[in-house]
């Protein structure tokens, strides 16, 4: 609770500073949304809704679609928490449509999960399942994209480091006179299959980088 009150004090002081400067009104919705989020985490729904409404108002003033979508999502989520399902659905649906139009992937997913909860509360299980399924698929696709990217980066790094180590060893052996390179063709006679695989690998071009330095 002490951290929440400290956060509230920080955001409110920040808002008051910017509120005195008209040219900084772009930041109004940011501070108001964060104040609303702190109240939401504290479970003080009336105050959370008050600040989210103010955040939405100022986001619309500057026509910031991302902040509009965020404010509407948060309004819907907090209205759902107090069982005002119809109002919650209106705000979440609006946030969902804005997010679709602007490809706000995380917000699309978050809105789908809230819509699934709303429909479940209404007793509309098929519709709830449909929203939940779409949200889960989107979550999986985001996760897979991140994981695939990370795996690819690690794989590139691994091969790069492996090649660097091999090149260092080769340089060391050549400098010491221990390395005698007979060429790949000398291996081909007895190891045709291995040679064929090798010619399509990065190792086949290892000496290119070795002799380039």
XYZ file of N, CA and C in Angstrom:
639
model
N 0.829 -1.199 0.000
C 0.000 0.000 0.000
C 0.868 1.256 0.000
N 1.966 1.192 0.706
C 2.861 2.352 0.750
C 3.400 2.668 -0.636
N 3.729 1.630 -1.411
C 4.210 1.839 -2.779
C 3.133 2.456 -3.653
N 1.883 2.019 -3.479
C 0.780 2.592 -4.245
C 0.626 4.077 -3.951
N 0.684 4.433 -2.670
C 0.525 5.847 -2.303
C 1.690 6.681 -2.817
N 2.878 6.097 -2.824
C 4.043 6.798 -3.364
C 3.872 7.015 -4.871
N 3.364 5.999 -5.548
C 3.129 6.111 -6.993
C 2.063 7.162 -7.291
N 0.997 7.167 -6.500
C -0.050 8.174 -6.678
C 0.504 9.580 -6.508
N 1.321 9.760 -5.491
C 1.911 11.073 -5.236
C 2.789 11.501 -6.411
N 3.557 10.559 -6.931
C 4.447 10.851 -8.063
C 3.652 11.285 -9.291
N 2.642 10.490 -9.656
C 1.872 10.796 -10.862
C 1.045 12.065 -10.713
N 0.492 12.297 -9.521
C -0.318 13.498 -9.312
C 0.548 14.748 -9.347
N 1.733 14.682 -8.762
C 2.636 15.834 -8.828
C 3.078 16.082 -10.264
N 3.338 15.001 -10.995
C 3.715 15.143 -12.399
C 2.610 15.792 -13.212
N 1.380 15.356 -12.972
C 0.246 15.930 -13.705
C 0.084 17.408 -13.382
N 0.218 17.768 -12.100
C 0.046 19.168 -11.704
C 1.101 20.064 -12.329
N 2.310 19.534 -12.476
C 3.374 20.308 -13.123
C 3.026 20.575 -14.575
N 2.591 19.524 -15.270
C 2.273 19.668 -16.695
C 0.974 20.430 -16.915
N 0.071 20.365 -15.947
C -1.226 21.024 -16.091
C -1.099 22.536 -16.165
N -0.003 23.063 -15.653
C 0.217 24.510 -15.673
C 0.813 24.994 -16.991
N 1.102 24.066 -17.875
C 1.695 24.425 -19.166
C 0.851 23.846 -20.287
N 0.135 24.677 -20.981
C -0.815 24.237 -21.995
C -0.145 23.435 -23.106
N 1.095 23.779 -23.448
C 1.761 23.076 -24.549
C 2.128 21.643 -24.182
N 2.020 21.304 -22.888
C 2.327 19.943 -22.451
C 1.079 19.075 -22.296
N -0.031 19.506 -22.842
C -1.280 18.762 -22.655
C -1.213 17.358 -23.264
N -0.219 17.112 -24.135
C -0.040 15.778 -24.715
C 0.178 14.743 -23.610
N 0.743 15.187 -22.486
C 1.072 14.264 -21.399
C -0.067 14.075 -20.404
N -1.137 14.864 -20.525
C -2.235 14.765 -19.565
C -2.762 13.337 -19.466
N -3.103 12.774 -20.620
C -3.731 11.448 -20.626
C -2.805 10.381 -20.058
N -1.504 10.564 -20.260
C -0.529 9.610 -19.733
C -0.575 9.568 -18.214
N -0.471 10.747 -17.575
C -0.476 10.794 -16.110
C -1.820 10.348 -15.548
N -2.904 10.773 -16.169
C -4.234 10.409 -15.680
C -4.472 8.904 -15.784
N -4.005 8.302 -16.858
C -4.162 6.847 -17.029
C -3.377 6.096 -15.955
N -2.183 6.580 -15.643
C -1.370 5.915 -14.624
C -1.962 6.074 -13.226
N -2.539 7.235 -12.953
C -3.225 7.418 -11.678
C -4.404 6.440 -11.587
N -5.153 6.327 -12.696
C -6.262 5.378 -12.737
C -5.793 3.948 -12.511
N -4.652 3.597 -13.086
C -4.132 2.231 -12.946
C -3.744 1.913 -11.504
N -3.188 2.897 -10.804
C -2.822 2.682 -9.403
C -4.081 2.444 -8.570
N -5.109 3.289 -8.788
C -6.366 3.099 -8.062
C -6.994 1.749 -8.401
N -6.865 1.336 -9.658
C -7.424 0.040 -10.075
C -6.742 -1.105 -9.329
N -5.409 -1.028 -9.221
C -4.669 -2.075 -8.513
C -4.986 -2.084 -7.019
N -5.371 -0.920 -6.498
C -5.756 -0.821 -5.092
C -7.194 -1.292 -4.871
N -7.908 -1.517 -5.995
C -9.302 -1.953 -5.895
C -10.281 -0.828 -5.636
N -9.828 0.430 -5.805
C -10.700 1.595 -5.599
C -11.293 1.966 -6.958
N -12.381 1.289 -7.307
C -12.913 1.363 -8.673
C -13.451 2.744 -9.035
N -14.127 3.420 -8.115
C -14.704 4.728 -8.429
C -13.620 5.723 -8.850
N -12.540 5.742 -8.088
C -11.440 6.656 -8.420
C -10.748 6.241 -9.719
N -10.599 4.921 -9.914
C -9.983 4.425 -11.144
C -10.804 4.853 -12.354
N -12.109 4.662 -12.283
C -12.986 5.032 -13.397
C -12.948 6.535 -13.652
N -12.916 7.320 -12.581
C -12.860 8.784 -12.713
C -11.636 9.211 -13.518
N -10.473 8.671 -13.171
C -9.247 9.081 -13.854
C -9.132 8.490 -15.250
N -9.666 7.294 -15.445
C -9.668 6.722 -16.801
C -10.563 7.540 -17.727
N -11.697 8.017 -17.213
C -12.575 8.885 -18.015
C -11.844 10.173 -18.388
N -11.118 10.739 -17.444
C -10.367 11.959 -17.733
C -9.254 11.692 -18.736
N -8.608 10.544 -18.595
C -7.555 10.174 -19.542
C -8.123 10.038 -20.956
N -9.290 9.408 -21.055
C -9.946 9.245 -22.359
C -10.289 10.598 -22.962
N -10.787 11.505 -22.139
C -11.152 12.844 -22.616
C -9.945 13.549 -23.234
N -8.826 13.534 -22.530
C -7.640 14.233 -23.030
C -6.985 13.496 -24.199
N -7.099 12.169 -24.221
C -6.573 11.411 -25.364
C -7.342 11.768 -26.633
N -8.646 11.981 -26.486
C -9.466 12.370 -27.645
C -9.156 13.795 -28.086
N -8.819 14.645 -27.139
C -8.479 16.038 -27.469
C -7.282 16.103 -28.401
N -6.309 15.221 -28.185
C -5.102 15.237 -29.026
C -5.163 14.164 -30.118
N -6.295 13.457 -30.171
C -6.529 12.423 -31.196
C -5.428 11.364 -31.194
N -5.073 10.901 -29.992
C -4.057 9.849 -29.853
C -4.794 8.509 -29.761
N -4.833 7.780 -30.867
C -5.641 6.552 -30.919
C -5.147 5.475 -29.958
N -3.825 5.422 -29.728
C -3.296 4.417 -28.813
C -3.778 4.669 -27.391
N -3.724 5.907 -26.967
C -4.175 6.232 -25.609
C -5.694 6.131 -25.477
N -6.393 6.440 -26.539
C -7.854 6.262 -26.523
C -8.186 4.790 -26.306
N -7.512 3.932 -27.078
C -7.764 2.491 -26.980
C -7.402 1.956 -25.594
N -6.301 2.445 -25.030
C -5.879 2.003 -23.697
C -6.891 2.442 -22.645
N -7.319 3.713 -22.719
C -8.278 4.230 -21.735
C -9.600 3.474 -21.810
N -10.068 3.212 -23.021
C -11.336 2.489 -23.167
C -11.212 1.049 -22.673
N -10.093 0.437 -22.940
C -9.877 -0.929 -22.432
C -9.913 -0.949 -20.907
N -9.220 -0.003 -20.289
C -9.175 0.047 -18.830
C -10.537 0.382 -18.226
N -11.281 1.260 -18.887
C -12.640 1.559 -18.427
C -13.494 0.298 -18.475
N -13.412 -0.419 -19.593
C -14.195 -1.644 -19.739
C -13.820 -2.695 -18.714
N -12.530 -2.844 -18.475
C -12.064 -3.857 -17.526
C -12.543 -3.544 -16.105
N -12.515 -2.265 -15.725
C -12.951 -1.885 -14.387
C -14.469 -1.911 -14.251
N -15.173 -1.585 -15.307
C -16.634 -1.697 -15.283
C -17.057 -3.159 -15.170
N -16.312 -4.041 -15.840
C -16.590 -5.479 -15.714
C -16.390 -5.942 -14.271
N -15.360 -5.382 -13.615
C -15.063 -5.776 -12.234
C -16.213 -5.448 -11.284
N -17.007 -4.410 -11.624
C -18.150 -4.068 -10.775
C -19.472 -4.542 -11.410
N -19.335 -5.461 -12.371
C -20.468 -6.159 -12.988
C -21.384 -5.253 -13.823
N -20.856 -4.140 -14.319
C -21.621 -3.321 -15.260
C -21.286 -3.812 -16.671
N -21.886 -4.933 -17.026
C -21.478 -5.676 -18.222
C -21.748 -4.929 -19.520
N -22.901 -4.291 -19.624
C -23.240 -3.601 -20.875
C -22.276 -2.447 -21.154
N -22.025 -1.629 -20.139
C -21.088 -0.510 -20.308
C -19.679 -1.028 -20.571
N -19.310 -2.080 -19.851
C -17.989 -2.672 -20.052
C -17.821 -3.142 -21.486
N -18.825 -3.814 -22.002
C -18.767 -4.344 -23.365
C -18.618 -3.235 -24.398
N -19.334 -2.123 -24.190
C -19.270 -0.997 -25.141
C -17.844 -0.449 -25.225
N -17.234 -0.219 -24.075
C -15.874 0.336 -24.068
C -14.851 -0.654 -24.629
N -14.969 -1.904 -24.246
C -13.990 -2.897 -24.712
C -14.130 -3.137 -26.211
N -15.362 -3.175 -26.695
C -15.579 -3.345 -28.140
C -14.987 -2.175 -28.919
N -15.164 -0.965 -28.391
C -14.608 0.212 -29.056
C -13.080 0.149 -29.071
N -12.488 -0.215 -27.920
C -11.027 -0.353 -27.845
C -10.537 -1.439 -28.798
N -11.294 -2.509 -28.886
C -10.937 -3.629 -29.771
C -10.926 -3.188 -31.234
N -11.927 -2.426 -31.639
C -12.008 -1.970 -33.032
C -10.862 -1.012 -33.368
N -10.570 -0.095 -32.455
C -9.450 0.835 -32.674
C -8.134 0.060 -32.767
N -7.992 -0.926 -31.909
C -6.767 -1.735 -31.900
C -6.609 -2.526 -33.190
N -7.710 -3.052 -33.704
C -7.670 -3.766 -34.985
C -7.248 -2.840 -36.119
N -7.830 -1.640 -36.140
C -7.541 -0.692 -37.210
C -6.085 -0.233 -37.202
N -5.494 -0.207 -36.009
C -4.130 0.314 -35.886
C -3.094 -0.760 -35.560
N -3.554 -2.020 -35.581
C -2.656 -3.161 -35.349
C -1.937 -3.085 -33.994
N -2.704 -2.727 -32.956
C -2.161 -2.766 -31.593
C -2.332 -4.195 -31.072
N -1.390 -5.047 -31.400
C -1.534 -6.490 -31.174
C -1.822 -6.855 -29.725
N -1.053 -6.286 -28.803
C -1.258 -6.618 -27.387
C -2.644 -6.213 -26.910
N -3.089 -5.035 -27.354
C -4.421 -4.563 -26.948
C -5.526 -5.406 -27.577
N -5.331 -5.833 -28.816
C -6.307 -6.729 -29.458
C -6.493 -7.965 -28.597
N -5.393 -8.555 -28.200
C -5.428 -9.768 -27.387
C -6.070 -9.512 -26.025
N -5.661 -8.420 -25.365
C -6.206 -8.104 -24.045
C -7.712 -7.877 -24.107
N -8.148 -7.173 -25.139
C -9.593 -6.917 -25.292
C -10.374 -8.207 -25.541
N -9.794 -9.103 -26.314
C -10.459 -10.383 -26.573
C -10.635 -11.188 -25.286
N -9.640 -11.176 -24.442
C -9.744 -11.893 -23.167
C -10.839 -11.290 -22.280
N -10.932 -9.953 -22.250
C -11.971 -9.313 -21.443
C -13.357 -9.595 -22.024
N -13.471 -9.557 -23.339
C -14.754 -9.870 -23.986
C -15.172 -11.302 -23.688
N -14.195 -12.202 -23.635
C -14.499 -13.592 -23.290
C -15.058 -13.681 -21.877
N -14.480 -12.900 -20.956
C -14.965 -12.906 -19.572
C -16.363 -12.312 -19.474
N -16.598 -11.247 -20.236
C -17.919 -10.604 -20.219
C -18.993 -11.571 -20.702
N -18.730 -12.250 -21.816
C -19.710 -13.174 -22.372
C -19.912 -14.398 -21.471
N -18.857 -14.813 -20.807
C -19.004 -15.919 -19.858
C -19.908 -15.507 -18.701
N -19.726 -14.273 -18.223
C -20.557 -13.762 -17.136
C -22.017 -13.649 -17.581
N -22.223 -13.348 -18.841
C -23.586 -13.252 -19.392
C -24.203 -14.629 -19.627
N -23.367 -15.657 -19.585
C -23.852 -17.007 -19.826
C -23.806 -17.420 -21.279
N -23.171 -16.593 -22.110
C -23.046 -16.894 -23.535
C -21.720 -17.639 -23.759
N -21.733 -18.925 -23.449
C -20.509 -19.727 -23.480
C -19.919 -19.864 -24.889
N -20.733 -20.125 -25.930
C -20.144 -20.234 -27.285
C -19.396 -18.970 -27.712
N -19.987 -17.805 -27.423
C -19.337 -16.552 -27.800
C -18.083 -16.321 -26.957
N -18.187 -16.653 -25.667
C -17.032 -16.528 -24.781
C -15.888 -17.405 -25.276
N -16.216 -18.630 -25.657
C -15.197 -19.563 -26.150
C -14.547 -19.031 -27.424
N -15.350 -18.438 -28.294
C -14.830 -17.904 -29.551
C -13.821 -16.775 -29.294
N -14.180 -15.865 -28.396
C -13.257 -14.783 -28.050
C -11.977 -15.334 -27.421
N -12.158 -16.267 -26.512
C -11.002 -16.836 -25.817
C -10.081 -17.576 -26.781
N -10.674 -18.304 -27.718
C -9.889 -19.050 -28.702
C -9.069 -18.094 -29.565
N -9.703 -17.008 -30.025
C -8.997 -16.035 -30.860
C -7.862 -15.364 -30.084
N -8.132 -15.053 -28.817
C -7.101 -14.429 -27.991
C -5.936 -15.387 -27.763
N -6.236 -16.653 -27.514
C -5.195 -17.655 -27.264
C -4.332 -17.879 -28.502
N -4.979 -17.912 -29.672
C -4.231 -18.076 -30.919
C -3.299 -16.897 -31.156
N -3.787 -15.705 -30.843
C -2.967 -14.509 -31.003
C -1.797 -14.536 -30.029
N -2.071 -14.985 -28.812
C -1.010 -15.102 -27.806
C 0.053 -16.090 -28.261
N -0.381 -17.218 -28.818
C 0.565 -18.224 -29.308
C 1.409 -17.678 -30.451
N 0.772 -16.923 -31.355
C 1.502 -16.391 -32.511
C 2.538 -15.373 -32.069
N 2.191 -14.543 -31.075
C 3.144 -13.564 -30.554
C 4.305 -14.285 -29.901
N 3.974 -15.290 -29.085
C 5.002 -16.064 -28.389
C 5.921 -16.748 -29.393
N 5.339 -17.351 -30.427
C 6.142 -18.070 -31.413
C 7.062 -17.136 -32.176
N 6.550 -15.950 -32.546
C 7.370 -14.993 -33.275
C 8.577 -14.571 -32.446
N 8.331 -14.307 -31.183
C 9.416 -13.896 -30.291
C 10.423 -15.024 -30.118
N 9.896 -16.247 -29.882
C 10.781 -17.383 -29.655
C 11.583 -17.733 -30.905
N 10.940 -17.690 -32.066
C 11.635 -17.991 -33.318
C 12.741 -16.972 -33.577
N 12.432 -15.706 -33.330
C 13.430 -14.655 -33.524
C 14.611 -14.856 -32.590
N 14.295 -15.154 -31.324
C 15.347 -15.365 -30.341
C 16.198 -16.581 -30.699
N 15.538 -17.663 -31.121
C 16.259 -18.876 -31.499
C 17.184 -18.604 -32.678
N 16.685 -17.867 -33.663
C 17.486 -17.546 -34.846
C 18.699 -16.710 -34.468
N 18.493 -15.725 -33.606
C 19.603 -14.878 -33.161
C 20.656 -15.697 -32.426
N 20.209 -16.598 -31.558
C 21.144 -17.443 -30.816
C 21.897 -18.391 -31.736
N 21.178 -18.912 -32.732
C 21.796 -19.840 -33.680
C 22.880 -19.136 -34.493
N 22.590 -17.921 -34.950
C 23.576 -17.139 -35.703
C 24.790 -16.847 -34.833
N 24.517 -16.445 -33.597
C 25.610 -16.147 -32.671
C 26.459 -17.380 -32.404
N 25.788 -18.532 -32.241
C 26.521 -19.780 -31.982
C 27.462 -20.110 -33.137
N 26.954 -20.089 -34.373
C 27.781 -20.433 -35.528
C 28.910 -19.426 -35.732
N 28.613 -18.144 -35.426
C 29.636 -17.116 -35.580
C 30.785 -17.340 -34.601
N 30.435 -17.613 -33.353
C 31.465 -17.863 -32.336
C 32.235 -19.143 -32.638
N 31.501 -20.165 -33.111
C 32.154 -21.422 -33.448
C 33.156 -21.216 -34.585
N 32.763 -20.446 -35.571
C 33.647 -20.182 -36.708
C 34.864 -19.377 -36.281
N 34.650 -18.407 -35.385
C 35.761 -17.599 -34.906
C 36.780 -18.448 -34.145
N 36.267 -19.372 -33.318
C 37.157 -20.258 -32.569
C 37.954 -21.163 -33.500
N 37.285 -21.678 -34.529
C 37.968 -22.547 -35.495
C 39.034 -21.778 -36.262
N 38.702 -20.526 -36.611
C 39.666 -19.713 -37.347
C 40.890 -19.375 -36.499
N 40.648 -19.092 -35.209
C 41.766 -18.814 -34.305
C 42.694 -20.015 -34.199
N 42.087 -21.195 -34.082
C 42.878 -22.420 -33.974
C 43.676 -22.669 -35.240
N 43.042 -22.441 -36.391
C 43.728 -22.632 -37.657
C 44.899 -21.664 -37.805
N 44.677 -20.396 -37.440
C 45.755 -19.407 -37.516
C 46.939 -19.817 -36.635
N 46.583 -20.271 -35.424
C 47.621 -20.688 -34.477
C 48.434 -21.848 -35.035
N 47.759 -22.830 -35.603
C 48.448 -23.998 -36.154
C 49.289 -23.642 -37.373
N 48.738 -22.751 -38.201
C 49.490 -22.334 -39.396
C 50.745 -21.572 -38.992
N 50.574 -20.663 -38.012
C 51.728 -19.871 -37.558
C 52.815 -20.746 -36.932
N 52.384 -21.824 -36.288
C 53.359 -22.703 -35.625
C 53.886 -23.787 -36.549
N 53.334 -23.846 -37.761
C 53.773 -24.843 -38.723
C 53.190 -26.213 -38.494
N 52.189 -26.311 -37.624
C 51.600 -27.613 -37.318
C 50.486 -27.994 -38.297
N 49.969 -27.015 -39.009
C 48.820 -27.305 -39.876
C 49.270 -27.537 -41.299
N 48.820 -28.607 -41.828
C 49.068 -28.914 -43.243
C 47.714 -29.183 -43.877
N 47.252 -28.243 -44.675
C 45.926 -28.367 -45.279
C 46.044 -29.031 -46.645
N 45.464 -30.209 -46.767
C 45.566 -30.970 -48.012
C 44.420 -30.697 -48.962
N 43.385 -29.987 -48.483
C 42.270 -29.669 -49.342
C 41.133 -30.665 -49.214
N 39.936 -30.181 -49.485
C 38.742 -31.016 -49.323
C 38.725 -32.185 -50.302
N 39.318 -31.996 -51.439
C 39.289 -33.040 -52.462
C 39.961 -34.325 -51.970
N 40.904 -34.185 -51.062
C 41.599 -35.373 -50.555
C 40.679 -36.233 -49.693
N 39.612 -35.631 -49.164
C 38.654 -36.374 -48.315
C 37.542 -37.002 -49.164
N 37.318 -36.394 -50.323
C 36.166 -36.763 -51.135
C 36.179 -38.228 -51.547
N 37.351 -38.761 -51.832
C 37.465 -40.128 -52.352
C 36.844 -41.158 -51.429
N 37.096 -41.041 -50.133
C 36.606 -42.038 -49.168
C 35.324 -41.621 -48.462
N 34.996 -40.338 -48.538
C 33.856 -39.831 -47.755
C 32.948 -38.957 -48.623
N 32.411 -39.545 -49.689
C 31.622 -38.789 -50.654
C 30.391 -38.131 -50.013
N 29.632 -38.915 -49.220
C 28.391 -38.389 -48.622
C 28.693 -37.234 -47.670
N 29.717 -37.414 -46.861
C 30.092 -36.359 -45.922
C 30.591 -35.123 -46.667
N 31.323 -35.370 -47.745
C 31.826 -34.257 -48.558
C 30.677 -33.449 -49.161
N 29.656 -34.149 -49.654
C 28.508 -33.470 -50.258
C 27.790 -32.595 -49.237
N 27.631 -33.108 -48.020
C 26.978 -32.309 -46.976
C 27.850 -31.115 -46.584
N 29.147 -31.351 -46.506
C 30.079 -30.310 -46.105
C 30.084 -29.131 -47.072
N 30.001 -29.409 -48.371
C 30.083 -28.342 -49.374
C 28.941 -27.342 -49.276
N 27.826 -27.735 -48.632
C 26.688 -26.824 -48.481
C 26.663 -26.164 -47.107
N 27.681 -26.434 -46.285
C 27.713 -25.884 -44.928
C 28.588 -24.635 -44.879
N 28.505 -23.928 -43.740
C 29.334 -22.743 -43.541
C 30.808 -23.102 -43.428
N 31.081 -24.312 -42.964
C 32.479 -24.742 -42.812
C 33.212 -24.771 -44.156
N 32.475 -24.976 -45.227
C 33.108 -25.022 -46.546
C 33.714 -23.672 -46.912
N 33.209 -22.585 -46.259
C 33.721 -21.235 -46.567
C 34.525 -20.656 -45.407
N 34.926 -21.516 -44.487
C 35.645 -21.025 -43.286
C 36.943 -20.316 -43.644
N 37.675 -20.838 -44.643
C 38.937 -20.242 -44.995
C 38.777 -18.877 -45.667
N 37.575 -18.595 -46.192
C 37.339 -17.291 -46.814
C 37.551 -16.180 -45.807
N 36.959 -16.362 -44.612
C 37.130 -15.353 -43.571
C 38.517 -15.403 -42.950
N 39.120 -16.600 -42.965
C 40.463 -16.767 -42.373
C 41.499 -15.976 -43.163
N 41.454 -16.103 -44.456
C 42.469 -15.471 -45.291
C 42.115 -14.027 -45.642
N 40.910 -13.631 -45.258
C 40.515 -12.245 -45.540
C 41.126 -11.265 -44.554
N 41.676 -11.779 -43.450
C 42.236 -10.911 -42.423
C 43.772 -10.870 -42.495
